[in-house]
Short mmCIF file of N, CA and C in Angstrom, two decimals:
data_model
loop_
_atom_site.label_atom_id
_atom_site.label_comp_id
_atom_site.label_asym_id
_atom_site.label_seq_id
_atom_site.Cartn_x
_atom_site.Cartn_y
_atom_site.Cartn_z
N UNK A 1 108.14 81.99 101.89
CA UNK A 1 107.69 80.93 100.90
C UNK A 1 108.72 79.64 101.10
N UNK A 2 109.89 79.87 101.36
CA UNK A 2 110.86 78.71 101.30
C UNK A 2 110.59 77.82 102.63
N UNK A 3 110.33 78.41 103.79
CA UNK A 3 109.78 77.77 105.07
C UNK A 3 108.53 77.06 104.74
N UNK A 4 107.44 77.67 104.02
CA UNK A 4 106.24 77.01 103.71
C UNK A 4 106.33 75.82 102.78
N UNK A 5 107.28 76.04 101.83
CA UNK A 5 107.75 74.91 100.79
C UNK A 5 108.20 73.73 101.50
N UNK A 6 108.84 73.70 102.78
CA UNK A 6 109.40 72.86 103.48
C UNK A 6 108.57 72.08 104.35
N UNK A 7 107.20 72.71 104.41
CA UNK A 7 106.11 72.06 105.23
C UNK A 7 105.87 72.56 106.55
N UNK A 8 106.50 73.71 106.88
CA UNK A 8 106.23 74.64 108.19
C UNK A 8 105.05 75.22 108.34
N UNK A 9 104.36 75.25 109.42
CA UNK A 9 102.91 76.01 109.52
C UNK A 9 103.09 77.44 109.28
N UNK A 10 102.10 78.05 109.02
CA UNK A 10 101.90 79.37 108.83
C UNK A 10 102.61 80.16 110.12
N UNK A 11 102.03 79.64 111.26
CA UNK A 11 102.36 80.35 112.69
C UNK A 11 104.01 80.22 112.81
N UNK A 12 104.45 78.96 112.53
CA UNK A 12 105.90 78.78 112.74
C UNK A 12 106.68 79.46 111.73
N UNK A 13 106.21 79.75 110.56
CA UNK A 13 106.90 80.50 109.55
C UNK A 13 106.85 82.07 109.98
N UNK A 14 105.70 82.62 110.24
CA UNK A 14 105.61 84.06 110.95
C UNK A 14 106.62 84.11 111.82
N UNK A 15 106.40 83.18 112.85
CA UNK A 15 107.53 83.56 114.17
C UNK A 15 108.88 83.47 113.46
N UNK A 16 109.35 82.51 112.52
CA UNK A 16 110.60 82.23 112.21
C UNK A 16 111.22 83.52 111.31
N UNK A 17 110.31 84.18 110.84
CA UNK A 17 110.76 85.41 109.89
C UNK A 17 110.68 86.69 110.69
N UNK A 18 110.07 86.64 112.00
CA UNK A 18 109.89 87.76 112.79
C UNK A 18 108.87 88.69 112.54
N UNK A 19 107.66 88.13 111.87
CA UNK A 19 106.44 88.74 111.69
C UNK A 19 105.29 88.33 112.38
N UNK A 20 104.31 89.13 112.43
CA UNK A 20 103.09 88.60 113.00
C UNK A 20 102.34 87.93 111.92
N UNK A 21 101.30 87.07 112.30
CA UNK A 21 100.47 86.63 111.35
C UNK A 21 99.78 87.45 110.38
N UNK A 22 99.32 88.54 110.95
CA UNK A 22 98.47 89.53 109.89
C UNK A 22 99.59 90.26 108.89
N UNK A 23 100.75 90.36 109.43
CA UNK A 23 101.70 91.12 108.36
C UNK A 23 102.19 89.98 107.40
N UNK A 24 102.31 88.84 107.81
CA UNK A 24 102.84 87.74 107.03
C UNK A 24 101.69 87.62 105.84
N UNK A 25 100.51 87.81 106.41
CA UNK A 25 99.27 87.57 105.32
C UNK A 25 99.30 88.56 104.40
N UNK A 26 99.36 89.87 104.87
CA UNK A 26 99.61 91.03 103.92
C UNK A 26 100.72 90.89 102.96
N UNK A 27 101.78 90.53 103.39
CA UNK A 27 103.01 90.27 102.54
C UNK A 27 102.87 89.30 101.55
N UNK A 28 102.10 88.11 102.10
CA UNK A 28 101.87 87.03 100.97
C UNK A 28 100.78 87.36 100.09
N UNK A 29 99.95 88.19 100.52
CA UNK A 29 98.81 88.76 99.41
C UNK A 29 99.54 89.75 98.30
N UNK A 30 100.48 90.40 98.89
CA UNK A 30 101.03 91.31 97.91
C UNK A 30 102.04 90.50 96.86
N UNK A 31 102.74 89.43 97.57
CA UNK A 31 103.77 88.79 96.70
C UNK A 31 103.13 87.67 95.70
N UNK A 32 102.05 86.88 96.37
CA UNK A 32 101.56 85.84 95.54
C UNK A 32 100.19 86.11 95.08
N UNK A 33 99.29 86.77 95.81
CA UNK A 33 97.95 86.87 95.37
C UNK A 33 96.99 86.22 96.19
N UNK A 34 97.51 85.58 97.16
CA UNK A 34 96.84 84.78 98.17
C UNK A 34 97.50 84.75 99.41
N UNK A 35 96.79 84.33 100.47
CA UNK A 35 97.59 84.28 101.85
C UNK A 35 98.42 83.23 102.22
N UNK A 36 99.18 83.07 103.21
CA UNK A 36 100.22 82.10 103.38
C UNK A 36 99.64 80.70 103.52
N UNK A 37 98.32 80.57 103.97
CA UNK A 37 97.67 79.29 104.03
C UNK A 37 97.63 78.59 102.84
N UNK A 38 97.01 79.37 101.87
CA UNK A 38 96.73 79.05 100.41
C UNK A 38 98.00 78.64 99.92
N UNK A 39 99.06 79.43 100.04
CA UNK A 39 100.43 79.23 99.46
C UNK A 39 100.83 77.80 100.03
N UNK A 40 100.80 77.62 101.41
CA UNK A 40 101.18 76.52 101.77
C UNK A 40 100.31 75.32 101.28
N UNK A 41 99.24 75.29 100.98
CA UNK A 41 98.35 74.31 100.38
C UNK A 41 98.83 74.08 99.02
N UNK A 42 99.16 74.88 98.12
CA UNK A 42 99.60 74.74 96.79
C UNK A 42 101.10 74.21 96.72
N UNK A 43 101.84 74.63 97.77
CA UNK A 43 103.27 74.03 97.94
C UNK A 43 103.06 72.68 98.27
N UNK A 44 102.17 72.26 99.05
CA UNK A 44 101.92 70.82 99.70
C UNK A 44 101.55 70.08 98.43
N UNK A 45 100.51 70.52 97.68
CA UNK A 45 100.20 69.86 96.29
C UNK A 45 101.22 69.63 95.29
N UNK A 46 102.16 70.74 95.15
CA UNK A 46 103.23 70.51 94.40
C UNK A 46 104.25 69.39 94.87
N UNK A 47 104.31 69.23 96.18
CA UNK A 47 105.23 68.29 96.65
C UNK A 47 104.80 66.91 96.41
N UNK A 48 103.49 66.64 96.61
CA UNK A 48 102.71 65.26 96.51
C UNK A 48 102.79 65.02 95.01
N UNK A 49 102.52 66.13 94.00
CA UNK A 49 102.64 65.65 92.60
C UNK A 49 103.96 65.26 91.99
N UNK A 50 105.05 65.89 92.56
CA UNK A 50 106.31 65.56 92.16
C UNK A 50 106.69 64.30 92.72
N UNK A 51 106.18 63.84 94.00
CA UNK A 51 106.54 62.26 94.27
C UNK A 51 105.70 61.51 93.29
N UNK A 52 104.48 61.86 93.24
CA UNK A 52 103.65 60.83 92.11
C UNK A 52 104.17 60.75 90.81
N UNK A 53 104.75 61.91 90.39
CA UNK A 53 105.44 61.66 89.08
C UNK A 53 106.76 60.93 89.05
N UNK A 54 107.30 60.83 90.19
CA UNK A 54 108.40 59.91 90.32
C UNK A 54 107.90 58.40 90.60
N UNK A 55 106.70 58.21 90.67
CA UNK A 55 106.21 56.77 90.68
C UNK A 55 105.82 56.43 92.15
N UNK A 56 105.76 57.15 93.13
CA UNK A 56 105.24 56.99 94.68
C UNK A 56 103.85 56.76 94.47
N UNK A 57 103.25 55.86 95.14
CA UNK A 57 101.82 55.59 95.05
C UNK A 57 101.05 56.73 95.88
N UNK A 58 99.94 57.16 95.31
CA UNK A 58 99.10 58.33 95.68
C UNK A 58 99.21 58.44 97.22
N UNK A 59 98.73 57.30 97.94
CA UNK A 59 98.71 57.32 99.47
C UNK A 59 100.11 57.81 100.23
N UNK A 60 101.22 57.06 99.61
CA UNK A 60 102.49 57.32 100.30
C UNK A 60 102.82 58.88 99.89
N UNK A 61 102.47 59.16 98.61
CA UNK A 61 102.87 60.67 98.24
C UNK A 61 102.15 61.57 99.07
N UNK A 62 100.88 61.45 99.43
CA UNK A 62 100.03 62.25 100.29
C UNK A 62 100.50 62.29 101.73
N UNK A 63 101.04 61.22 102.17
CA UNK A 63 101.51 61.20 103.62
C UNK A 63 102.84 62.07 103.55
N UNK A 64 103.87 61.83 102.69
CA UNK A 64 105.09 62.36 102.56
C UNK A 64 105.01 63.86 102.46
N UNK A 65 104.01 64.23 101.70
CA UNK A 65 103.80 65.65 101.35
C UNK A 65 103.19 66.55 102.50
N UNK A 66 102.45 65.80 103.36
CA UNK A 66 102.05 66.58 104.54
C UNK A 66 100.31 66.40 104.52
N UNK A 67 99.90 65.72 103.74
CA UNK A 67 98.39 65.39 103.82
C UNK A 67 98.19 64.41 104.75
N UNK A 68 96.86 64.42 105.44
CA UNK A 68 96.54 63.49 106.33
C UNK A 68 96.28 62.09 105.93
N UNK A 69 95.73 61.86 104.48
CA UNK A 69 95.64 60.73 103.95
C UNK A 69 95.38 60.97 102.42
N UNK A 70 95.06 59.73 101.66
CA UNK A 70 94.93 60.04 100.34
C UNK A 70 93.67 60.86 99.93
N UNK A 71 92.70 60.71 100.76
CA UNK A 71 91.32 61.56 100.28
C UNK A 71 91.74 63.07 100.61
N UNK A 72 92.53 63.43 101.39
CA UNK A 72 92.86 64.54 101.57
C UNK A 72 93.57 65.29 100.32
N UNK A 73 94.69 64.48 99.88
CA UNK A 73 95.23 64.88 98.81
C UNK A 73 94.23 65.08 97.54
N UNK A 74 93.29 64.09 97.36
CA UNK A 74 92.30 64.21 96.39
C UNK A 74 91.55 65.37 96.58
N UNK A 75 90.88 65.72 97.64
CA UNK A 75 90.32 67.00 97.95
C UNK A 75 91.13 68.27 97.49
N UNK A 76 92.35 68.38 97.88
CA UNK A 76 93.26 69.23 97.64
C UNK A 76 93.34 69.56 96.08
N UNK A 77 93.55 68.47 95.55
CA UNK A 77 93.75 68.49 93.84
C UNK A 77 92.49 69.20 93.21
N UNK A 78 91.27 68.53 93.81
CA UNK A 78 90.15 69.18 93.14
C UNK A 78 89.88 70.58 93.46
N UNK A 79 90.07 70.90 94.53
CA UNK A 79 89.73 72.39 95.06
C UNK A 79 90.99 73.21 94.44
N UNK A 80 92.12 72.95 94.55
CA UNK A 80 93.16 73.94 93.76
C UNK A 80 93.29 73.85 92.39
N UNK A 81 93.24 72.62 91.97
CA UNK A 81 93.61 72.46 90.25
C UNK A 81 92.37 72.15 89.55
N UNK A 82 91.18 71.95 90.20
CA UNK A 82 89.96 71.63 89.43
C UNK A 82 89.91 70.25 88.93
N UNK A 83 90.59 69.42 89.13
CA UNK A 83 90.81 68.18 88.46
C UNK A 83 90.98 67.12 89.39
N UNK A 84 91.02 65.71 89.13
CA UNK A 84 91.47 64.76 89.75
C UNK A 84 92.99 64.57 89.55
N UNK A 85 93.45 63.56 90.50
CA UNK A 85 94.80 63.21 90.08
C UNK A 85 95.01 62.35 89.04
N UNK A 86 94.24 61.52 88.79
CA UNK A 86 94.10 60.64 87.50
C UNK A 86 93.94 61.47 86.22
N UNK A 87 93.08 62.52 86.27
CA UNK A 87 92.65 63.36 85.12
C UNK A 87 94.03 64.23 84.99
N UNK A 88 94.59 64.82 86.05
CA UNK A 88 95.84 65.54 85.81
C UNK A 88 96.99 64.83 85.13
N UNK A 89 97.24 63.75 85.70
CA UNK A 89 98.30 62.80 85.25
C UNK A 89 98.20 62.37 83.79
N UNK A 90 96.83 62.08 83.30
CA UNK A 90 96.60 61.43 82.13
C UNK A 90 96.72 62.58 80.95
N UNK A 91 96.98 63.99 81.35
CA UNK A 91 97.04 64.87 80.51
C UNK A 91 98.65 65.40 80.52
N UNK A 92 99.26 64.87 81.29
CA UNK A 92 100.58 65.39 81.36
C UNK A 92 101.85 64.47 80.89
N UNK A 93 101.48 63.41 80.36
CA UNK A 93 102.46 62.39 79.96
C UNK A 93 102.77 61.43 80.96
N UNK A 94 102.05 61.46 82.10
CA UNK A 94 102.21 60.34 83.17
C UNK A 94 101.16 59.24 83.22
N UNK A 95 100.62 59.03 82.15
CA UNK A 95 99.45 58.21 82.16
C UNK A 95 99.49 56.90 82.77
N UNK A 96 100.84 56.23 82.56
CA UNK A 96 100.88 55.06 83.22
C UNK A 96 100.91 55.15 84.81
N UNK A 97 100.80 56.39 85.40
CA UNK A 97 100.96 56.34 86.82
C UNK A 97 99.54 56.65 87.22
N UNK A 98 98.76 57.12 86.44
CA UNK A 98 97.19 57.22 86.86
C UNK A 98 96.49 55.91 87.23
N UNK A 99 95.53 56.06 88.00
CA UNK A 99 94.79 54.85 88.64
C UNK A 99 93.86 54.42 87.56
N UNK A 100 93.69 53.00 87.43
CA UNK A 100 92.83 52.50 86.35
C UNK A 100 91.37 52.54 86.62
N UNK A 101 90.62 53.04 85.80
CA UNK A 101 89.11 53.13 86.09
C UNK A 101 88.36 52.14 85.80
N UNK A 102 89.03 51.02 85.08
CA UNK A 102 88.34 49.68 84.89
C UNK A 102 89.12 48.55 84.73
N UNK A 103 88.59 47.37 85.03
CA UNK A 103 89.61 46.35 84.83
C UNK A 103 89.04 45.54 83.72
N UNK A 104 90.28 44.88 83.14
CA UNK A 104 89.93 43.98 81.83
C UNK A 104 88.88 42.93 82.18
N UNK A 105 89.22 42.09 83.40
CA UNK A 105 88.42 41.03 83.83
C UNK A 105 87.60 41.21 84.86
N UNK A 106 86.74 40.52 85.49
CA UNK A 106 86.29 40.71 86.50
C UNK A 106 87.08 40.51 88.00
N UNK A 107 86.68 41.14 88.98
CA UNK A 107 87.89 41.13 90.05
C UNK A 107 87.61 39.77 90.85
N UNK A 108 86.88 39.07 90.46
CA UNK A 108 86.83 37.67 91.25
C UNK A 108 85.74 37.80 92.13
N UNK A 109 85.01 38.91 92.64
CA UNK A 109 83.88 38.92 93.41
C UNK A 109 82.64 38.44 92.83
N UNK A 110 81.96 37.49 93.38
CA UNK A 110 80.71 37.05 93.00
C UNK A 110 79.49 37.76 93.49
N UNK A 111 79.63 38.91 94.07
CA UNK A 111 78.48 39.63 94.67
C UNK A 111 78.01 40.47 93.54
N UNK A 112 76.54 40.55 93.37
CA UNK A 112 75.90 41.43 92.47
C UNK A 112 74.94 42.43 92.94
N UNK A 113 74.81 43.38 92.48
CA UNK A 113 73.98 44.54 93.13
C UNK A 113 72.55 44.33 92.62
#
């Protein structure tokens, strides 16, 4: 778990602890209730959320945590936590960090639909 928490791949982690991928998977299921890949996703999401709570912009937090981009982080958040980043932050006391869903004044664009 510590190696996955640092962002190492499942294959590298298994090799690093002297186990095969299947043995690591069985041990992960026994210890956490899901496989090492899911554990790696959960830990990556936790890294990203910690960075966002520190004030790091979403895209930068996503990249630093190991996501390919901000959209990847958004998908992981929805799949693992069942909510959006903004929705999560608005319920945790970090409302000021959540993206704004509406602007007080028009953005300056004169294009109409």
